């Protein structure tokens, strides 16, 4: 233990921060996003002229460089603004990581992060104080400490608010932030950058929000395997010379391409492979280390998602995964419900309605396990939901099977039932 604490340990890393996906990197390490970087730079350029930058909407799949590029540009603008005597900064909040997705908690989090950037104490408690008072303190800090400020609102679609609300919490937040200058709450040039995987989130905006919130949209497409190779090559110096076996970057990129071109996951996977090599005392990261890291990442990610689910939600998801396993990752809801009922009967569990089962499965969609869409199956089938898994179906089944209550499920026999139902 002493040798570990003293740092006398062999490592494959030279600068591990470069394979931390949260690290803000220089623009020369960003590949394949020249058009988006240029659009963001043009928008932020207004700050240096003493004008308010336009609101931006960055949309596209996960891990395609949305947050990475805008932070890199904002960081560069911050350096230029400092040279010109302009107090500019940016405050980034990822709403998906918040323990509560209400408007009140979102405003508190914005205030906390803004106070940190301003170098002052955020003296507002989480509870016991109204949302309006949190807004008031936030605006005081903004007005006192910044000439220009950008709020980067990451994964804003997670900010759903309380069940049954007339509009999602993110709609009310965007309305308030889009009106803050016109209502003379601050003299600071304040603008927002919304980052989302779902560009259609605007369809749920309240009409007054949609009227006052008019961002410039910037689209980010998936990376392909070749682009991921270029991205990872720009992080190679995270490792010591000759610490990466030939083919390691290519296999990491291939796994990343399977995950819908997610560069963030690819970078994290490369780091995890290095950590596995370190734990084994190996001086070189091999393709075997990458495969081990990928297996572990997939299992841990799925376990984190499904681990806390109720047994009914697990049964619903298990039924969908069984169907998808024999149907190229796709599960039509009518077939899923048939299998779910068989699972409940075999487990002596109460059978819920198809609407409830669909809702349970869609809940898994909010965590990135699957996606759903409504399709028409023609006159006989009508309109129904189809679930498409974005995580490996085998990993989902294996993880769910670790629950004692699901271990007795005859998956092989049910597989034959699934095939018959799909044919019918």
GROMACS .gro file of C-alpha atoms in nm:
model
  424
    1UNK     CA    1   0.000   0.000   0.000
    2UNK     CA    2   0.284   0.241   0.083
    3UNK     CA    3   0.420   0.211  -0.271
    4UNK     CA    4   0.078   0.295  -0.412
    5UNK     CA    5   0.035   0.597  -0.185
    6UNK     CA    6   0.386   0.716  -0.268
    7UNK     CA    7   0.300   0.703  -0.638
    8UNK     CA    8   0.562   0.435  -0.709
    9UNK     CA    9   0.337   0.257  -0.955
   10UNK     CA   10   0.385   0.182  -1.324
   11UNK     CA   11   0.135   0.365  -1.542
   12UNK     CA   12   0.061   0.379  -1.912
   13UNK     CA   13  -0.063   0.739  -1.884
   14UNK     CA   14   0.135   1.055  -1.954
   15UNK     CA   15  -0.156   1.301  -1.916
   16UNK     CA   16  -0.472   1.120  -1.811
   17UNK     CA   17  -0.684   1.437  -1.828
   18UNK     CA   18  -0.674   1.412  -2.208
   19UNK     CA   19  -0.886   1.097  -2.195
   20UNK     CA   20  -1.131   1.246  -1.948
   21UNK     CA   21  -1.434   1.337  -2.159
   22UNK     CA   22  -1.517   1.625  -1.923
   23UNK     CA   23  -1.185   1.801  -1.992
   24UNK     CA   24  -1.213   2.119  -2.198
   25UNK     CA   25  -0.963   2.072  -2.481
   26UNK     CA   26  -0.813   2.313  -2.731
   27UNK     CA   27  -0.985   2.342  -3.068
   28UNK     CA   28  -0.694   2.169  -3.243
   29UNK     CA   29  -0.789   1.848  -3.062
   30UNK     CA   30  -1.144   1.861  -3.198
   31UNK     CA   31  -1.197   1.681  -3.528
   32UNK     CA   32  -1.480   1.687  -3.777
   33UNK     CA   33  -1.663   1.985  -3.628
   34UNK     CA   34  -1.515   2.279  -3.820
   35UNK     CA   35  -1.856   2.399  -3.940
   36UNK     CA   36  -2.007   2.387  -3.592
   37UNK     CA   37  -1.704   2.554  -3.432
   38UNK     CA   38  -1.721   2.834  -3.688
   39UNK     CA   39  -2.093   2.890  -3.625
   40UNK     CA   40  -2.040   2.901  -3.249
   41UNK     CA   41  -1.743   3.136  -3.285
   42UNK     CA   42  -1.947   3.374  -3.504
   43UNK     CA   43  -2.219   3.383  -3.238
   44UNK     CA   44  -1.980   3.437  -2.947
   45UNK     CA   45  -1.790   3.704  -3.141
   46UNK     CA   46  -2.066   3.950  -3.047
   47UNK     CA   47  -1.944   3.937  -2.688
   48UNK     CA   48  -1.614   4.096  -2.788
   49UNK     CA   49  -1.806   4.381  -2.954
   50UNK     CA   50  -2.005   4.449  -2.638
   51UNK     CA   51  -2.320   4.295  -2.784
   52UNK     CA   52  -2.538   4.009  -2.666
   53UNK     CA   53  -2.459   3.679  -2.843
   54UNK     CA   54  -2.763   3.507  -2.993
   55UNK     CA   55  -2.915   3.211  -2.813
   56UNK     CA   56  -2.796   2.880  -2.959
   57UNK     CA   57  -2.961   2.539  -2.987
   58UNK     CA   58  -2.710   2.257  -3.030
   59UNK     CA   59  -2.883   1.932  -3.121
   60UNK     CA   60  -2.778   1.585  -3.227
   61UNK     CA   61  -2.702   1.239  -3.080
   62UNK     CA   62  -2.502   1.186  -2.762
   63UNK     CA   63  -2.125   1.216  -2.783
   64UNK     CA   64  -2.112   1.413  -3.107
   65UNK     CA   65  -1.923   1.713  -2.971
   66UNK     CA   66  -2.202   1.953  -2.875
   67UNK     CA   67  -2.083   2.037  -2.524
   68UNK     CA   68  -1.716   1.987  -2.613
   69UNK     CA   69  -1.717   2.243  -2.894
   70UNK     CA   70  -1.918   2.513  -2.720
   71UNK     CA   71  -1.702   2.496  -2.406
   72UNK     CA   72  -1.386   2.516  -2.618
   73UNK     CA   73  -1.517   2.824  -2.801
   74UNK     CA   74  -1.644   2.986  -2.480
   75UNK     CA   75  -1.306   2.926  -2.317
   76UNK     CA   76  -1.127   3.095  -2.607
   77UNK     CA   77  -1.369   3.391  -2.599
   78UNK     CA   78  -1.311   3.422  -2.225
   79UNK     CA   79  -0.935   3.462  -2.290
   80UNK     CA   80  -0.997   3.727  -2.557
   81UNK     CA   81  -1.250   3.911  -2.343
   82UNK     CA   82  -1.005   3.927  -2.053
   83UNK     CA   83  -0.749   4.091  -2.283
   84UNK     CA   84  -1.013   4.352  -2.375
   85UNK     CA   85  -1.121   4.416  -2.017
   86UNK     CA   86  -1.460   4.246  -2.063
   87UNK     CA   87  -1.592   4.041  -1.772
   88UNK     CA   88  -1.719   3.739  -1.967
   89UNK     CA   89  -1.775   3.383  -1.851
   90UNK     CA   90  -1.994   3.080  -1.907
   91UNK     CA   91  -2.186   2.861  -1.662
   92UNK     CA   92  -2.253   2.501  -1.766
   93UNK     CA   93  -2.514   2.284  -1.594
   94UNK     CA   94  -2.603   1.928  -1.691
   95UNK     CA   95  -2.963   1.880  -1.581
   96UNK     CA   96  -2.960   1.503  -1.629
   97UNK     CA   97  -2.717   1.462  -1.339
   98UNK     CA   98  -2.939   1.652  -1.093
   99UNK     CA   99  -3.111   1.446  -0.826
  100UNK     CA  100  -3.437   1.638  -0.886
  101UNK     CA  101  -3.557   1.762  -1.225
  102UNK     CA  102  -3.778   2.046  -1.105
  103UNK     CA  103  -3.760   2.413  -1.202
  104UNK     CA  104  -3.681   2.511  -0.842
  105UNK     CA  105  -3.379   2.280  -0.825
  106UNK     CA  106  -3.263   2.393  -1.170
  107UNK     CA  107  -3.263   2.760  -1.066
  108UNK     CA  108  -3.080   2.672  -0.743
  109UNK     CA  109  -2.816   2.480  -0.942
  110UNK     CA  110  -2.771   2.769  -1.188
  111UNK     CA  111  -2.728   3.006  -0.896
  112UNK     CA  112  -2.477   2.779  -0.723
  113UNK     CA  113  -2.265   2.740  -1.037
  114UNK     CA  114  -2.286   3.112  -1.120
  115UNK     CA  115  -2.179   3.210  -0.770
  116UNK     CA  116  -1.879   2.978  -0.799
  117UNK     CA  117  -1.774   3.142  -1.128
  118UNK     CA  118  -1.818   3.486  -0.969
  119UNK     CA  119  -1.612   3.383  -0.667
  120UNK     CA  120  -1.888   3.457  -0.418
  121UNK     CA  121  -2.085   3.249  -0.171
  122UNK     CA  122  -2.418   3.105  -0.284
  123UNK     CA  123  -2.609   3.169   0.038
  124UNK     CA  124  -2.946   3.034  -0.072
  125UNK     CA  125  -3.066   2.702   0.078
  126UNK     CA  126  -3.204   2.428  -0.147
  127UNK     CA  127  -3.541   2.434   0.027
  128UNK     CA  128  -3.743   2.677   0.236
  129UNK     CA  129  -3.691   2.961  -0.012
  130UNK     CA  130  -3.919   3.033  -0.308
  131UNK     CA  131  -3.806   2.987  -0.668
  132UNK     CA  132  -3.860   3.362  -0.723
  133UNK     CA  133  -3.614   3.441  -0.445
  134UNK     CA  134  -3.360   3.204  -0.602
  135UNK     CA  135  -3.403   3.384  -0.935
  136UNK     CA  136  -3.359   3.721  -0.760
  137UNK     CA  137  -3.030   3.619  -0.596
  138UNK     CA  138  -2.907   3.462  -0.922
  139UNK     CA  139  -2.975   3.785  -1.114
  140UNK     CA  140  -2.802   3.992  -0.845
  141UNK     CA  141  -2.485   3.786  -0.885
  142UNK     CA  142  -2.502   3.801  -1.264
  143UNK     CA  143  -2.551   4.178  -1.265
  144UNK     CA  144  -2.279   4.249  -1.007
  145UNK     CA  145  -2.001   4.034  -1.155
  146UNK     CA  146  -2.036   3.995  -1.534
  147UNK     CA  147  -2.053   4.215  -1.841
  148UNK     CA  148  -2.155   3.916  -2.048
  149UNK     CA  149  -2.257   3.565  -1.943
  150UNK     CA  150  -2.367   3.252  -2.125
  151UNK     CA  151  -2.567   2.974  -1.961
  152UNK     CA  152  -2.488   2.636  -2.121
  153UNK     CA  153  -2.797   2.426  -2.044
  154UNK     CA  154  -2.690   2.069  -2.111
  155UNK     CA  155  -2.939   1.781  -2.160
  156UNK     CA  156  -3.217   2.028  -2.091
  157UNK     CA  157  -3.485   1.778  -2.194
  158UNK     CA  158  -3.422   1.596  -1.862
  159UNK     CA  159  -3.571   1.900  -1.686
  160UNK     CA  160  -3.926   1.765  -1.697
  161UNK     CA  161  -4.063   1.901  -1.370
  162UNK     CA  162  -4.352   1.759  -1.170
  163UNK     CA  163  -4.596   1.508  -1.317
  164UNK     CA  164  -4.912   1.661  -1.456
  165UNK     CA  165  -4.769   2.009  -1.509
  166UNK     CA  166  -4.909   2.212  -1.798
  167UNK     CA  167  -4.562   2.252  -1.948
  168UNK     CA  168  -4.220   2.099  -1.881
  169UNK     CA  169  -3.990   2.278  -1.638
  170UNK     CA  170  -3.740   2.355  -1.915
  171UNK     CA  171  -4.007   2.558  -2.097
  172UNK     CA  172  -4.059   2.781  -1.794
  173UNK     CA  173  -3.684   2.816  -1.738
  174UNK     CA  174  -3.623   2.919  -2.099
  175UNK     CA  175  -3.907   3.169  -2.081
  176UNK     CA  176  -3.758   3.335  -1.773
  177UNK     CA  177  -3.404   3.343  -1.911
  178UNK     CA  178  -3.517   3.472  -2.251
  179UNK     CA  179  -3.701   3.762  -2.083
  180UNK     CA  180  -3.446   3.854  -1.818
  181UNK     CA  181  -3.293   4.148  -2.007
  182UNK     CA  182  -3.613   4.287  -2.156
  183UNK     CA  183  -3.772   4.287  -1.811
  184UNK     CA  184  -3.466   4.474  -1.679
  185UNK     CA  185  -3.362   4.218  -1.419
  186UNK     CA  186  -2.999   4.257  -1.533
  187UNK     CA  187  -2.787   4.488  -1.745
  188UNK     CA  188  -2.551   4.199  -1.821
  189UNK     CA  189  -2.557   4.066  -2.177
  190UNK     CA  190  -2.712   3.727  -2.096
  191UNK     CA  191  -2.772   3.447  -2.345
  192UNK     CA  192  -2.828   3.071  -2.344
  193UNK     CA  193  -2.686   2.771  -2.524
  194UNK     CA  194  -2.927   2.477  -2.510
  195UNK     CA  195  -2.773   2.134  -2.562
  196UNK     CA  196  -3.009   1.846  -2.637
  197UNK     CA  197  -3.020   1.506  -2.801
  198UNK     CA  198  -3.382   1.567  -2.896
  199UNK     CA  199  -3.444   1.867  -3.124
  200UNK     CA  200  -3.820   1.805  -3.105
  201UNK     CA  201  -3.818   1.915  -2.742
  202UNK     CA  202  -3.934   2.254  -2.877
  203UNK     CA  203  -4.268   2.096  -2.962
  204UNK     CA  204  -4.345   2.090  -2.589
  205UNK     CA  205  -4.264   2.456  -2.531
  206UNK     CA  206  -4.543   2.676  -2.406
  207UNK     CA  207  -4.662   2.919  -2.677
  208UNK     CA  208  -4.529   3.223  -2.492
  209UNK     CA  209  -4.187   3.056  -2.452
  210UNK     CA  210  -4.180   2.957  -2.817
  211UNK     CA  211  -4.252   3.320  -2.904
  212UNK     CA  212  -3.974   3.472  -2.691
  213UNK     CA  213  -3.710   3.199  -2.731
  214UNK     CA  214  -3.563   3.208  -3.084
  215UNK     CA  215  -3.223   3.034  -3.095
  216UNK     CA  216  -2.990   2.975  -3.386
  217UNK     CA  217  -2.987   2.599  -3.443
  218UNK     CA  218  -2.662   2.406  -3.500
  219UNK     CA  219  -2.687   2.038  -3.591
  220UNK     CA  220  -2.434   1.770  -3.491
  221UNK     CA  221  -2.437   1.439  -3.679
  222UNK     CA  222  -2.300   1.099  -3.573
  223UNK     CA  223  -1.930   1.030  -3.605
  224UNK     CA  224  -1.831   0.734  -3.820
  225UNK     CA  225  -1.546   0.494  -3.731
  226UNK     CA  226  -1.287   0.687  -3.935
  227UNK     CA  227  -1.376   1.015  -3.764
  228UNK     CA  228  -1.354   0.847  -3.424
  229UNK     CA  229  -1.005   0.723  -3.513
  230UNK     CA  230  -0.900   1.081  -3.588
  231UNK     CA  231  -1.054   1.204  -3.261
  232UNK     CA  232  -0.875   0.936  -3.058
  233UNK     CA  233  -0.545   0.998  -3.238
  234UNK     CA  234  -0.565   1.355  -3.107
  235UNK     CA  235  -0.568   1.210  -2.754
  236UNK     CA  236  -0.282   0.963  -2.811
  237UNK     CA  237  -0.044   1.179  -2.609
  238UNK     CA  238  -0.254   1.102  -2.302
  239UNK     CA  239  -0.040   0.787  -2.299
  240UNK     CA  240   0.332   0.733  -2.275
  241UNK     CA  241   0.527   0.664  -2.593
  242UNK     CA  242   0.471   0.308  -2.718
  243UNK     CA  243   0.207   0.243  -2.448
  244UNK     CA  244  -0.065   0.170  -2.705
  245UNK     CA  245  -0.052  -0.155  -2.898
  246UNK     CA  246  -0.113  -0.134  -3.273
  247UNK     CA  247  -0.483  -0.153  -3.345
  248UNK     CA  248  -0.601  -0.030  -3.004
  249UNK     CA  249  -0.733   0.301  -3.131
  250UNK     CA  250  -0.902   0.129  -3.425
  251UNK     CA  251  -1.087  -0.122  -3.204
  252UNK     CA  252  -1.193   0.153  -2.962
  253UNK     CA  253  -1.327   0.351  -3.259
  254UNK     CA  254  -1.514   0.043  -3.382
  255UNK     CA  255  -1.687   0.005  -3.046
  256UNK     CA  256  -1.766   0.376  -3.050
  257UNK     CA  257  -1.918   0.350  -3.396
  258UNK     CA  258  -2.142   0.067  -3.271
  259UNK     CA  259  -2.263   0.309  -3.003
  260UNK     CA  260  -2.404   0.544  -3.269
  261UNK     CA  261  -2.079   0.731  -3.317
  262UNK     CA  262  -2.051   0.842  -2.955
  263UNK     CA  263  -1.706   1.002  -2.918
  264UNK     CA  264  -1.749   1.055  -2.544
  265UNK     CA  265  -1.796   0.683  -2.487
  266UNK     CA  266  -1.501   0.605  -2.713
  267UNK     CA  267  -1.272   0.838  -2.515
  268UNK     CA  268  -1.394   0.693  -2.185
  269UNK     CA  269  -1.338   0.340  -2.319
  270UNK     CA  270  -0.979   0.422  -2.415
  271UNK     CA  271  -0.917   0.555  -2.064
  272UNK     CA  272  -1.079   0.248  -1.904
  273UNK     CA  273  -0.859   0.018  -2.111
  274UNK     CA  274  -0.555   0.207  -1.983
  275UNK     CA  275  -0.673   0.169  -1.624
  276UNK     CA  276  -0.718  -0.206  -1.673
  277UNK     CA  277  -0.361  -0.226  -1.805
  278UNK     CA  278  -0.240  -0.034  -1.499
  279UNK     CA  279  -0.419  -0.265  -1.257
  280UNK     CA  280  -0.263  -0.565  -1.431
  281UNK     CA  281   0.082  -0.404  -1.418
  282UNK     CA  282   0.107  -0.414  -1.798
  283UNK     CA  283   0.322  -0.147  -1.965
  284UNK     CA  284   0.120  -0.156  -2.288
  285UNK     CA  285  -0.256  -0.121  -2.352
  286UNK     CA  286  -0.366  -0.412  -2.571
  287UNK     CA  287  -0.676  -0.494  -2.770
  288UNK     CA  288  -0.757  -0.747  -2.497
  289UNK     CA  289  -0.766  -0.465  -2.243
  290UNK     CA  290  -1.008  -0.278  -2.470
  291UNK     CA  291  -1.241  -0.579  -2.499
  292UNK     CA  292  -1.239  -0.627  -2.121
  293UNK     CA  293  -1.311  -0.259  -2.069
  294UNK     CA  294  -1.598  -0.263  -2.315
  295UNK     CA  295  -1.759  -0.570  -2.154
  296UNK     CA  296  -1.731  -0.405  -1.813
  297UNK     CA  297  -1.864  -0.068  -1.933
  298UNK     CA  298  -2.169  -0.220  -2.099
  299UNK     CA  299  -2.255  -0.435  -1.797
  300UNK     CA  300  -2.202  -0.153  -1.546
  301UNK     CA  301  -2.403   0.092  -1.753
  302UNK     CA  302  -2.699  -0.142  -1.783
  303UNK     CA  303  -2.672  -0.247  -1.418
  304UNK     CA  304  -2.679   0.115  -1.308
  305UNK     CA  305  -2.992   0.174  -1.512
  306UNK     CA  306  -3.196  -0.135  -1.423
  307UNK     CA  307  -3.062  -0.206  -1.076
  308UNK     CA  308  -3.313   0.012  -0.892
  309UNK     CA  309  -3.618  -0.081  -1.098
  310UNK     CA  310  -3.925  -0.239  -0.938
  311UNK     CA  311  -3.996  -0.601  -1.025
  312UNK     CA  312  -4.286  -0.499  -1.253
  313UNK     CA  313  -4.060  -0.263  -1.449
  314UNK     CA  314  -3.798  -0.535  -1.475
  315UNK     CA  315  -4.055  -0.785  -1.603
  316UNK     CA  316  -4.174  -0.534  -1.862
  317UNK     CA  317  -3.819  -0.461  -1.980
  318UNK     CA  318  -3.729  -0.831  -1.974
  319UNK     CA  319  -4.024  -0.908  -2.202
  320UNK     CA  320  -3.915  -0.635  -2.444
  321UNK     CA  321  -3.556  -0.762  -2.443
  322UNK     CA  322  -3.667  -1.120  -2.510
  323UNK     CA  323  -3.863  -1.005  -2.813
  324UNK     CA  324  -3.583  -0.779  -2.936
  325UNK     CA  325  -3.328  -1.061  -2.900
  326UNK     CA  326  -3.501  -1.253  -3.179
  327UNK     CA  327  -3.596  -0.951  -3.387
  328UNK     CA  328  -3.272  -0.760  -3.454
  329UNK     CA  329  -3.305  -0.540  -3.145
  330UNK     CA  330  -3.662  -0.431  -3.221
  331UNK     CA  331  -3.967  -0.518  -3.010
  332UNK     CA  332  -4.329  -0.446  -3.121
  333UNK     CA  333  -4.539  -0.363  -2.814
  334UNK     CA  334  -4.824  -0.612  -2.886
  335UNK     CA  335  -4.577  -0.903  -2.888
  336UNK     CA  336  -4.398  -0.763  -2.583
  337UNK     CA  337  -4.726  -0.754  -2.391
  338UNK     CA  338  -4.803  -1.117  -2.480
  339UNK     CA  339  -4.463  -1.223  -2.342
  340UNK     CA  340  -4.504  -1.000  -2.036
  341UNK     CA  341  -4.833  -1.172  -1.948
  342UNK     CA  342  -4.667  -1.513  -1.976
  343UNK     CA  343  -4.386  -1.394  -1.748
  344UNK     CA  344  -4.637  -1.267  -1.490
  345UNK     CA  345  -4.837  -1.589  -1.497
  346UNK     CA  346  -4.521  -1.795  -1.450
  347UNK     CA  347  -4.402  -1.573  -1.164
  348UNK     CA  348  -4.741  -1.543  -0.988
  349UNK     CA  349  -4.732  -1.168  -1.042
  350UNK     CA  350  -5.022  -0.930  -1.102
  351UNK     CA  351  -5.074  -0.853  -1.472
  352UNK     CA  352  -5.082  -0.480  -1.544
  353UNK     CA  353  -5.244  -0.315  -1.845
  354UNK     CA  354  -5.057  -0.278  -2.172
  355UNK     CA  355  -5.054   0.101  -2.126
  356UNK     CA  356  -4.877   0.060  -1.791
  357UNK     CA  357  -4.628  -0.188  -1.935
  358UNK     CA  358  -4.550   0.049  -2.223
  359UNK     CA  359  -4.499   0.327  -1.970
  360UNK     CA  360  -4.258   0.110  -1.769
  361UNK     CA  361  -4.055   0.031  -2.080
  362UNK     CA  362  -4.052   0.393  -2.192
  363UNK     CA  363  -3.908   0.481  -1.851
  364UNK     CA  364  -3.603   0.275  -1.948
  365UNK     CA  365  -3.588   0.490  -2.260
  366UNK     CA  366  -3.524   0.800  -2.050
  367UNK     CA  367  -3.204   0.631  -1.929
  368UNK     CA  368  -3.085   0.550  -2.279
  369UNK     CA  369  -3.157   0.175  -2.286
  370UNK     CA  370  -3.399   0.198  -2.577
  371UNK     CA  371  -3.602   0.428  -2.796
  372UNK     CA  372  -3.967   0.404  -2.896
  373UNK     CA  373  -4.185   0.523  -3.180
  374UNK     CA  374  -4.542   0.479  -3.291
  375UNK     CA  375  -4.592   0.286  -3.613
  376UNK     CA  376  -4.888   0.167  -3.811
  377UNK     CA  377  -4.910  -0.207  -3.865
  378UNK     CA  378  -5.190  -0.179  -4.119
  379UNK     CA  379  -5.561  -0.249  -4.082
  380UNK     CA  380  -5.520  -0.560  -3.861
  381UNK     CA  381  -5.252  -0.432  -3.624
  382UNK     CA  382  -5.341  -0.066  -3.598
  383UNK     CA  383  -5.105   0.187  -3.447
  384UNK     CA  384  -4.869   0.054  -3.180
  385UNK     CA  385  -4.534   0.127  -3.015
  386UNK     CA  386  -4.210  -0.027  -3.132
  387UNK     CA  387  -3.914  -0.039  -2.895
  388UNK     CA  388  -3.561  -0.032  -3.036
  389UNK     CA  389  -3.278  -0.114  -2.797
  390UNK     CA  390  -2.976   0.117  -2.796
  391UNK     CA  391  -2.788  -0.095  -2.542
  392UNK     CA  392  -2.685  -0.456  -2.624
  393UNK     CA  393  -2.991  -0.674  -2.569
  394UNK     CA  394  -2.780  -0.960  -2.432
  395UNK     CA  395  -2.632  -0.733  -2.166
  396UNK     CA  396  -2.981  -0.619  -2.063
  397UNK     CA  397  -3.105  -0.978  -2.032
  398UNK     CA  398  -2.795  -1.090  -1.842
  399UNK     CA  399  -2.823  -0.801  -1.598
  400UNK     CA  400  -3.195  -0.851  -1.538
  401UNK     CA  401  -3.136  -1.224  -1.487
  402UNK     CA  402  -2.918  -1.145  -1.185
  403UNK     CA  403  -3.236  -1.053  -0.995
  404UNK     CA  404  -3.335  -1.359  -0.788
  405UNK     CA  405  -3.699  -1.311  -0.887
  406UNK     CA  406  -3.616  -1.342  -1.257
  407UNK     CA  407  -3.362  -1.623  -1.246
  408UNK     CA  408  -3.618  -1.901  -1.301
  409UNK     CA  409  -3.749  -1.758  -1.627
  410UNK     CA  410  -3.718  -2.022  -1.906
  411UNK     CA  411  -3.564  -1.786  -2.161
  412UNK     CA  412  -3.501  -2.059  -2.422
  413UNK     CA  413  -3.861  -2.183  -2.418
  414UNK     CA  414  -3.994  -1.829  -2.429
  415UNK     CA  415  -3.768  -1.762  -2.726
  416UNK     CA  416  -3.972  -2.012  -2.926
  417UNK     CA  417  -4.295  -1.841  -2.818
  418UNK     CA  418  -4.150  -1.506  -2.925
  419UNK     CA  419  -4.068  -1.641  -3.271
  420UNK     CA  420  -4.423  -1.771  -3.315
  421UNK     CA  421  -4.575  -1.442  -3.203
  422UNK     CA  422  -4.350  -1.246  -3.439
  423UNK     CA  423  -4.451  -1.470  -3.730
  424UNK     CA  424  -4.818  -1.423  -3.645
   0.00000   0.00000   0.00000
